[in-house]
CSV table of C-alpha atoms in Angstrom, one decimal:
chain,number,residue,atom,x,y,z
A,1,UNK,CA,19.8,-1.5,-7.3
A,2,UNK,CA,16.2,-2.2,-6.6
A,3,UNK,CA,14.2,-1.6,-3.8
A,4,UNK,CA,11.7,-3.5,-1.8
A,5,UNK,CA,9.9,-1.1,0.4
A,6,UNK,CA,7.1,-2.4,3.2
A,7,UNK,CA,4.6,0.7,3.8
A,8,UNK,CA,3.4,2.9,1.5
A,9,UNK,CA,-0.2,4.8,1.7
A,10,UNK,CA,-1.0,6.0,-1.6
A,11,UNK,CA,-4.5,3.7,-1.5
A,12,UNK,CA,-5.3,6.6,1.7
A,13,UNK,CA,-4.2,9.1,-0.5
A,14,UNK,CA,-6.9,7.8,-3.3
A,15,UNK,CA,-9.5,7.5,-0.8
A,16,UNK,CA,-8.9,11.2,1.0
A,17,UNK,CA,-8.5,12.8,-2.2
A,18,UNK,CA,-10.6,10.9,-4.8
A,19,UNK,CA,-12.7,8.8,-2.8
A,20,UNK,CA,-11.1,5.6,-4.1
A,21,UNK,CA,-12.3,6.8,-8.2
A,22,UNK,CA,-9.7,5.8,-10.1
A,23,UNK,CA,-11.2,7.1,-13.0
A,24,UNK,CA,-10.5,10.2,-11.7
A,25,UNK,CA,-7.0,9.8,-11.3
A,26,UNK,CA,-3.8,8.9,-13.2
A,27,UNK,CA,-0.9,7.5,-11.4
A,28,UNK,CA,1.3,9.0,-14.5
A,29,UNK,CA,0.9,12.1,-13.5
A,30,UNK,CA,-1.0,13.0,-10.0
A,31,UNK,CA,2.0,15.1,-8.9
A,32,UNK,CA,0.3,15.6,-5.4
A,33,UNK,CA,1.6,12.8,-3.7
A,34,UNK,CA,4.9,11.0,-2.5
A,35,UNK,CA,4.1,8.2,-4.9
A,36,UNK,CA,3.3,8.2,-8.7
A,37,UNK,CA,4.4,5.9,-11.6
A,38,UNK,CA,7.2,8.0,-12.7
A,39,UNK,CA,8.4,8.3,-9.4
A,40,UNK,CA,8.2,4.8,-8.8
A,41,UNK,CA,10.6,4.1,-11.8
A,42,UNK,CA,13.1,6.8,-10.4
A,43,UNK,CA,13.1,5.1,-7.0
A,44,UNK,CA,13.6,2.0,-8.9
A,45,UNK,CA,11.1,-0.1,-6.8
A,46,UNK,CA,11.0,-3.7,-7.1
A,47,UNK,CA,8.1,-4.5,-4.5
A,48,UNK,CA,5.8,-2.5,-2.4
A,49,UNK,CA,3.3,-3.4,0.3
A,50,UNK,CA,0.6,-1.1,-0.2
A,51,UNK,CA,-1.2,-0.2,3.1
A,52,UNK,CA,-4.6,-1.2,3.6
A,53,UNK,CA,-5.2,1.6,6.0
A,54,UNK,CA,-8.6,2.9,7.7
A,55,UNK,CA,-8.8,5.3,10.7
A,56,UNK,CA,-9.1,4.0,14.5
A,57,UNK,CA,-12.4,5.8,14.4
A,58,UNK,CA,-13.8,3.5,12.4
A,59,UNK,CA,-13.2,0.8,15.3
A,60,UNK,CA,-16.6,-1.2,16.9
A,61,UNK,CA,-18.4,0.9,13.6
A,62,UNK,CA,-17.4,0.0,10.2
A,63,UNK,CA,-13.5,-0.8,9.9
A,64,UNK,CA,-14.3,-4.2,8.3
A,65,UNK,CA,-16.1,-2.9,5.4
A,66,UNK,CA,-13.9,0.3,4.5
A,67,UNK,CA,-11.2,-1.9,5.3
A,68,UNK,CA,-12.2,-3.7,2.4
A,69,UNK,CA,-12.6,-0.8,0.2
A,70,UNK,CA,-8.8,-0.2,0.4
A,71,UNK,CA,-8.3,-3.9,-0.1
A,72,UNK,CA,-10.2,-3.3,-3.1
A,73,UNK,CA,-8.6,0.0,-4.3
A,74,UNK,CA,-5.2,-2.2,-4.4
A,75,UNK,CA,-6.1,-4.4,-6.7
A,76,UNK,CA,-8.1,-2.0,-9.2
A,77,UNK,CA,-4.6,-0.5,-9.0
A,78,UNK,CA,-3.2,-3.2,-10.4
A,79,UNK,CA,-5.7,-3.6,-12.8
A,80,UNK,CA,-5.5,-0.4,-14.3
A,81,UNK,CA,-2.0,-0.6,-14.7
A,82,UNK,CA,-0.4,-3.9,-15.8
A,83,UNK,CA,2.7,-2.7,-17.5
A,84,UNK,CA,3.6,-1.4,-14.3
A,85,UNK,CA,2.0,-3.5,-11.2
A,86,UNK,CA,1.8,-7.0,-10.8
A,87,UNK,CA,-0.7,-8.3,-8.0
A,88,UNK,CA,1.7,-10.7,-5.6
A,89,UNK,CA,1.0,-12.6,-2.3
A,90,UNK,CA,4.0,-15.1,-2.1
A,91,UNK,CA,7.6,-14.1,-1.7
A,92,UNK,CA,7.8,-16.5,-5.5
A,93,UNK,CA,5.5,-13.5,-6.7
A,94,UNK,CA,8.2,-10.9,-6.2
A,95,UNK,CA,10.8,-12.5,-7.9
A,96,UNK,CA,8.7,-13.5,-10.8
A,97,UNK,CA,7.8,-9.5,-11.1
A,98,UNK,CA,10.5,-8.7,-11.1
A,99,UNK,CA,11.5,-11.2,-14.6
A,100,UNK,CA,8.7,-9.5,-15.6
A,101,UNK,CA,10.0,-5.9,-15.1
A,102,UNK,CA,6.9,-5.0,-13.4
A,103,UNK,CA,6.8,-3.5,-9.4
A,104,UNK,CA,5.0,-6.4,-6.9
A,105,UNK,CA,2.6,-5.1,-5.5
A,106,UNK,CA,1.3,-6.5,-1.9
A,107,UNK,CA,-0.9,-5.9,0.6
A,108,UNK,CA,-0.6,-5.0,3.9
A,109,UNK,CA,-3.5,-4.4,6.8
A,110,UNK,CA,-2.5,-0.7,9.4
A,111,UNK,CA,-4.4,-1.9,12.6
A,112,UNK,CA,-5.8,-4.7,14.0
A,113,UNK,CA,-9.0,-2.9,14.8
A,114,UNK,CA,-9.5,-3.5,10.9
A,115,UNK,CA,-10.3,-7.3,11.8
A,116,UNK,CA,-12.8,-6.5,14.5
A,117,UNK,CA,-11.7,-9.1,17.0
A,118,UNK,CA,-12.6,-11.9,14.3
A,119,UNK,CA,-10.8,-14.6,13.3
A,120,UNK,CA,-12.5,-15.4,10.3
A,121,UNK,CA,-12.2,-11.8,9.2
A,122,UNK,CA,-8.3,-12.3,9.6
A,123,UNK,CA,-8.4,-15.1,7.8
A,124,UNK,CA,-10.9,-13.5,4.6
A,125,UNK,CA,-7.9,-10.7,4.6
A,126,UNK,CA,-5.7,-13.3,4.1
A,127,UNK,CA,-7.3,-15.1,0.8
A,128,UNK,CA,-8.2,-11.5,-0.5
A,129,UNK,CA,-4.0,-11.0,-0.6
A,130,UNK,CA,-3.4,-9.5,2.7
A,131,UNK,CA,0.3,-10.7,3.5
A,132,UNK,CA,0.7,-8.7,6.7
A,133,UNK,CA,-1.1,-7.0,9.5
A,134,UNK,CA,0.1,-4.4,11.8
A,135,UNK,CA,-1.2,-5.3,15.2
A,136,UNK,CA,-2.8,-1.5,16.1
A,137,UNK,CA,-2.6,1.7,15.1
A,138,UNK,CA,-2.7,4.5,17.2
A,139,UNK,CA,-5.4,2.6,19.5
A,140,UNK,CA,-5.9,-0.2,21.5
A,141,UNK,CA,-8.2,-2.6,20.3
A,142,UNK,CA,-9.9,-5.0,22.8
A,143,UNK,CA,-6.7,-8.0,22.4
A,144,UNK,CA,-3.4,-5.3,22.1
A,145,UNK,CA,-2.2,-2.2,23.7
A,146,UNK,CA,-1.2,0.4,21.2
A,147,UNK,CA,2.2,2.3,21.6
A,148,UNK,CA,0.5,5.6,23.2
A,149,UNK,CA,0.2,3.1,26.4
A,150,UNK,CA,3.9,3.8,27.1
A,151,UNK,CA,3.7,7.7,26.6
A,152,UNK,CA,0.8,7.5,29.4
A,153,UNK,CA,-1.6,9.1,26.7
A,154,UNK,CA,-3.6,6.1,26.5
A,155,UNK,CA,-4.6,3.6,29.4
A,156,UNK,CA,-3.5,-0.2,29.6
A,157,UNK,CA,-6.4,-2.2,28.4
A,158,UNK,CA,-4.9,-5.4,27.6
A,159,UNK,CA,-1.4,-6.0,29.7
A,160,UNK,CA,-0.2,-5.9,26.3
A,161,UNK,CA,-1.7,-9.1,24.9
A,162,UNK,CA,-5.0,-10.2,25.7
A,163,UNK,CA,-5.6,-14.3,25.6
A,164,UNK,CA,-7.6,-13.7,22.2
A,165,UNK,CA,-4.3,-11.3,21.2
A,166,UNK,CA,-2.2,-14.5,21.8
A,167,UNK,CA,-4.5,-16.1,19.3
A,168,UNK,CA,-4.5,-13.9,16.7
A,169,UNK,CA,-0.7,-14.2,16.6
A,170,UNK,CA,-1.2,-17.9,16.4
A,171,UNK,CA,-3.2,-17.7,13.4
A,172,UNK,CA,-1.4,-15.4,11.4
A,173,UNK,CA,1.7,-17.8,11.8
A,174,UNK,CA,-0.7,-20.6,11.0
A,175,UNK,CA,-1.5,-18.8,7.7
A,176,UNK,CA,1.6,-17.4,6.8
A,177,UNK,CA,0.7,-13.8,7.4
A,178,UNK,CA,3.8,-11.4,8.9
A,179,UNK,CA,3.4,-10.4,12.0
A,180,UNK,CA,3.7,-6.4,12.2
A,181,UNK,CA,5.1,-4.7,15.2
A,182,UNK,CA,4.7,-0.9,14.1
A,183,UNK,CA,2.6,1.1,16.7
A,184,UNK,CA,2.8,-1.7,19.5
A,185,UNK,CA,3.5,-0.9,23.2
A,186,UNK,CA,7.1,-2.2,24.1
A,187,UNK,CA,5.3,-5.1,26.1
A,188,UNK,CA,3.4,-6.1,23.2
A,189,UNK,CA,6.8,-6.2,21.7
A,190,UNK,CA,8.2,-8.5,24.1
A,191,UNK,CA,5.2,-10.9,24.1
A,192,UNK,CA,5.2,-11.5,20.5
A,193,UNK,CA,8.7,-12.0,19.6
A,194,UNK,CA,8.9,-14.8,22.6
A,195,UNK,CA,5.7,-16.5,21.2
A,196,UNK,CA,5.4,-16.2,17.7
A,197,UNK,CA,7.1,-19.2,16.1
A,198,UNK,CA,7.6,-17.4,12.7
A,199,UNK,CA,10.1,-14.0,12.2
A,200,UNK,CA,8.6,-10.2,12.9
A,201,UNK,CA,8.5,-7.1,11.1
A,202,UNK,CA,8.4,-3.5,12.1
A,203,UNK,CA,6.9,-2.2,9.0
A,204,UNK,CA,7.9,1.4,9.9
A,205,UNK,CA,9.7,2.0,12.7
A,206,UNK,CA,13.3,3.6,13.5
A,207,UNK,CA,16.1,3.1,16.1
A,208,UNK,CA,15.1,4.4,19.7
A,209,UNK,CA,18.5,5.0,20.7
A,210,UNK,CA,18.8,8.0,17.7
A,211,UNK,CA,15.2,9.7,18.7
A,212,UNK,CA,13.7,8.4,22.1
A,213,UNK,CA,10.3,8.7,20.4
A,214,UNK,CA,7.6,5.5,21.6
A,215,UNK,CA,7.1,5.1,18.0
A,216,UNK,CA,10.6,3.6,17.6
A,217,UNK,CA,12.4,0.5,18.6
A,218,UNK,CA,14.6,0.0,21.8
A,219,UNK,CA,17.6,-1.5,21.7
A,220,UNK,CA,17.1,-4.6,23.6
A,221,UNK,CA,14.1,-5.1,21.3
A,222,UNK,CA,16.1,-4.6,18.2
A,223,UNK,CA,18.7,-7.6,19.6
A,224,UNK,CA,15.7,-10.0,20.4
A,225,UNK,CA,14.6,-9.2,16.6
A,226,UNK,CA,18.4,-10.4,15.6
A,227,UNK,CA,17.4,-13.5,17.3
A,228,UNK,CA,14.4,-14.1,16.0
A,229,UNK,CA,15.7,-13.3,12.4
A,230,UNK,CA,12.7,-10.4,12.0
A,231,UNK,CA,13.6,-7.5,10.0
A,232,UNK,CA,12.9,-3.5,11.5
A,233,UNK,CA,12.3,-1.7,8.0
A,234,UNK,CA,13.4,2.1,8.8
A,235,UNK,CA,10.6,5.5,9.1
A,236,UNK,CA,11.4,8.5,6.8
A,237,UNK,CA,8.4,10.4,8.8
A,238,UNK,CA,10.6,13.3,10.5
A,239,UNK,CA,9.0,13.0,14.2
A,240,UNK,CA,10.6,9.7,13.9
A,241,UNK,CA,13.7,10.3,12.8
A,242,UNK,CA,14.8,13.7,14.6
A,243,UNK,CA,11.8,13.9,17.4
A,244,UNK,CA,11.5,17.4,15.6
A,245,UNK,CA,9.6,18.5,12.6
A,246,UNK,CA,12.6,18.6,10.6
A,247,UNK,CA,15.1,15.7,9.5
A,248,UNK,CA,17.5,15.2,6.4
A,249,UNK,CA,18.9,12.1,4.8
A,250,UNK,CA,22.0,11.8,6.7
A,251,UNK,CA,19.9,11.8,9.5
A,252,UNK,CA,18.0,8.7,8.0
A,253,UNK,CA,21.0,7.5,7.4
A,254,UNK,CA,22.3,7.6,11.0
A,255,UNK,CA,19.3,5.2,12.1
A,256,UNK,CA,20.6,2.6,9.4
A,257,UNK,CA,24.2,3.1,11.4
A,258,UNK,CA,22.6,2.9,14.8
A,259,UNK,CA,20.2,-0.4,14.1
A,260,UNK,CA,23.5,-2.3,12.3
A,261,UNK,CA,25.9,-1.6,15.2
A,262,UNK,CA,23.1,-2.7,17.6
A,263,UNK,CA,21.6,-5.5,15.8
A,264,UNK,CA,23.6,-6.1,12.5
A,265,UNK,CA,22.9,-5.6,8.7
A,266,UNK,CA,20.6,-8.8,8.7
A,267,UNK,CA,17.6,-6.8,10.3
A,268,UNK,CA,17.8,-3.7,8.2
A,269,UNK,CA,15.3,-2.6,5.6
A,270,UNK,CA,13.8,0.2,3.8
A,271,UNK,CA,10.1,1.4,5.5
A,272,UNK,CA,9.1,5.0,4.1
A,273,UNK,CA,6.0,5.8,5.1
A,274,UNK,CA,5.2,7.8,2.5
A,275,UNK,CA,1.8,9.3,1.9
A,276,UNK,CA,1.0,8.3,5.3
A,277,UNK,CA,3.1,11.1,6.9
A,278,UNK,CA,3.1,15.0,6.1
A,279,UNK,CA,6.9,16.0,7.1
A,280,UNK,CA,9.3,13.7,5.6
A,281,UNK,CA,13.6,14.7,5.4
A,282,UNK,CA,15.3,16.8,3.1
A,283,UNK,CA,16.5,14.5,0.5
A,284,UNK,CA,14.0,12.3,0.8
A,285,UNK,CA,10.8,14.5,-0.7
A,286,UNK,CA,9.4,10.7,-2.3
A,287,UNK,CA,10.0,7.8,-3.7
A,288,UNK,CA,12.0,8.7,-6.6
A,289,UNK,CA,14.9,9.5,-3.7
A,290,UNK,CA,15.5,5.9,-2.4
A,291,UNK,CA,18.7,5.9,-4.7
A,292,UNK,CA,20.2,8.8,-2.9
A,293,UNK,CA,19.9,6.9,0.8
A,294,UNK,CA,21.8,4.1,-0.8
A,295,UNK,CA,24.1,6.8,-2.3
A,296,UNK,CA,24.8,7.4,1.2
A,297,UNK,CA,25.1,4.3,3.3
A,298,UNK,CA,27.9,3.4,0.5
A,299,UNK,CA,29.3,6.5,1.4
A,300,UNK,CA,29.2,5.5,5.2
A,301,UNK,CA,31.4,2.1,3.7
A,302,UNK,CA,28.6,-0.3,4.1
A,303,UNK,CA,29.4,-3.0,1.7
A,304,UNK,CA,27.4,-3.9,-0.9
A,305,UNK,CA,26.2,-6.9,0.4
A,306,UNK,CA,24.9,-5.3,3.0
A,307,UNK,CA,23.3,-2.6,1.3
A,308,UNK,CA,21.5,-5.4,-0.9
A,309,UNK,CA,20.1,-7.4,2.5
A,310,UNK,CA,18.5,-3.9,3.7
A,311,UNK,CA,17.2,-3.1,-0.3
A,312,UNK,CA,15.4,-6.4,0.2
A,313,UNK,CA,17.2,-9.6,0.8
A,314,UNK,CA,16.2,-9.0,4.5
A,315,UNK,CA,12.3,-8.9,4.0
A,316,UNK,CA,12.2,-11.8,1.3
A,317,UNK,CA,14.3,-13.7,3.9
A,318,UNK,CA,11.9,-13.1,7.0
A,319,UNK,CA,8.4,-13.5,4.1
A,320,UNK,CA,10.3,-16.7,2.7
A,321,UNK,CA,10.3,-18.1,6.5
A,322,UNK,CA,7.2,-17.3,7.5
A,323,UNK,CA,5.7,-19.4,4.5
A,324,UNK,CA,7.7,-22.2,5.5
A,325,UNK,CA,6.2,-21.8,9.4
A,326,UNK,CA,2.8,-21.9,7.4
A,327,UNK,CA,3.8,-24.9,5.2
A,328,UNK,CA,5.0,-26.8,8.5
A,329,UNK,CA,2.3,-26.5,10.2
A,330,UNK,CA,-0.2,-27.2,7.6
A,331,UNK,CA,1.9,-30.9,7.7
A,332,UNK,CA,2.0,-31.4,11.2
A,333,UNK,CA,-1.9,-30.9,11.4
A,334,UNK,CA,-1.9,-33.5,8.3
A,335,UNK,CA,0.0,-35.7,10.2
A,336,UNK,CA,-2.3,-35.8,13.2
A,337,UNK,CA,-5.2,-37.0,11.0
A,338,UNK,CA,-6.1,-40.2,10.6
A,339,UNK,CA,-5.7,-42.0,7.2
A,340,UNK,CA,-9.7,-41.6,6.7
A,341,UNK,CA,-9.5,-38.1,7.5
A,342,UNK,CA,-6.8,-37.4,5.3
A,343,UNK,CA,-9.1,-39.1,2.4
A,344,UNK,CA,-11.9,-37.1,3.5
A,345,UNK,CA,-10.0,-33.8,3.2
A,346,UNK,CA,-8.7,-34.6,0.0
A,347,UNK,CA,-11.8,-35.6,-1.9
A,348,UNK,CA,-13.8,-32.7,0.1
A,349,UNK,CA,-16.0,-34.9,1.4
């Protein structure tokens, strides 16, 4: 059994409490956190998208550039410890750590404010290994409405997707970056998985219909993420999984239930939170407890197959097809090109 998990926020937890000095820390023994080395080996993880996470405040002030300094902390990460990380970006990258006995380590950006309502930030993220971007946080930006919209907390800014909102989904499928759903207003929702022409995730979000918390996804929206072959990777953050401060496995568990009766196995995955959240179930204290939630979906007779598609075969399904959108269109745009541009291109002139 090995685990590929979408959202983790150790590079926060580096920032917050060593302001990103790795000198200062060793991820073989900082025992203060959901995630260390050890840990990692007892939870047997295969592949983790590390979350390049910087607060809303930081919108319209400097998101880009701290943005960058978690981009940055990810891959000193790696550096540091090459026995145990290997850098990926391609869905290949993965499977060739995991020859290698090493975790993948990817990159994923929390909140489109982090982008500053720039497409050629977006695509910089992308060729510094950024392989997914959650749409907001908790906050609209000025192209998307954020999930508080629903709870009334927060204004409509947007009608979900602005015209530039559209766009920004258009180029992440153009460059073959996964579109993340997390946080997103239920319209937002909507909008994206009728326009975007490769699969959706929800990095870390659970089933509405166990806790009817805005941070989770509805049951029609889970059946229009069956059809578009996207994958909701399940929240161990309590508020999410009970609507109460307090939550066990089992309970975990029963969202896995709820999301394959609704939606099937195919969508199912594994999406934590940890070291992003400060109440997580009973059971589930970190990482190293992953084995004991498979423990317990075999105990709730899924069959291993199943179990296998939410440990991973899901997400490297959806990453695989979202690379081939990006390969496909990178052809049709070649084909549009004249033979002389096509030369041009190629020799860089």
């Amino acid at each position: 059994m090995l685990t590929d998990v979408l959202h983790n926020d150790l590079p926060w937890q580096l920032r917050s409490k060593f302001n990103n000095q790795l000198n200062n820390v060793d991820l073989n023994t900082l025992n203060s956190t959901h995630t260390n080395i050890p840990k990692i080996k007892a939870g047997r993880l295969a592949a983790q998208f590390w979350a390049a996470y910087v607060p809303c405040d930081t919108q319209n002030k400097d998101a880009v550039r701290q943005t960058l300094e978690q981009i940055d902390v990810i891959h000193r990460m790696c550096e540091k410890y090459p026995e145990d990380f290997m850098f990926a970006t391609s869905s290949r990258d993965i499977m060739e750590a995991f020859t290698q006995n090493k975790m993948a380590s990817l990159i994923g950006v929390e909140g489109g404010h982090s982008m500053d309502s720039s497409l050629a930030t977006l695509r910089t993220l992308y060729q510094l290994g950024v392989r997914y971007m959650t749409l907001t946080h908790s906050c609209n930006t000025p192209w998307v409405d954020n999930w508080l919209v629903d709870t009334g907390s927060d204004p409509s800014e947007n009608n979900g997707l602005s015209d530039f909102g559209f766009q920004v989904i258009k180029e992440m499928n153009r460059l073959g970056m996964m579109v993340d759903l997390a946080h997103v207003s239920e319209r937002v929702m909507k909008q994206v998985l009728n326009v975007s022409e490769a699969p959706v995730i929800f990095s870390h979000s659970s089933a509405y219909g166990v806790c009817p918390h805005k941070r989770n996804v509805p049951d029609d929206i889970l059946k229009l993420v069956k059809e578009k072959e996207g994958v909701v990777m399940v929240n161990f953050y309590n508020d999410y999984v009970t609507c109460s401060d307090k939550a066990n496995l089992s309970q975990v568990a029963d969202h896995f239930d709820h999301i394959k009766k609704v939606a099937g196995a195919s969508i199912i995955g594994f999406g934590g939170d940890y070291d992003g959240v400060e109440r997580v179930p009973e059971g589930l204290e970190n990482v190293s407890k992953y084995p004991a939630l498979v423990a317990e979906l075999l105990r709730r007779n899924w069959t291993n197959e199943e179990v296998q598609m939410a440990l991973g075969k899901n997400l490297l399904r959806v990453f695989e097809k979202v690379e081939q959108v990006r390969t496909h269109r990178k052809r049709q745009i070649r084909a549009r090109m004249t033979p002389a541009a096509r030369r041009c291109t190629a020799c860089l002139c």
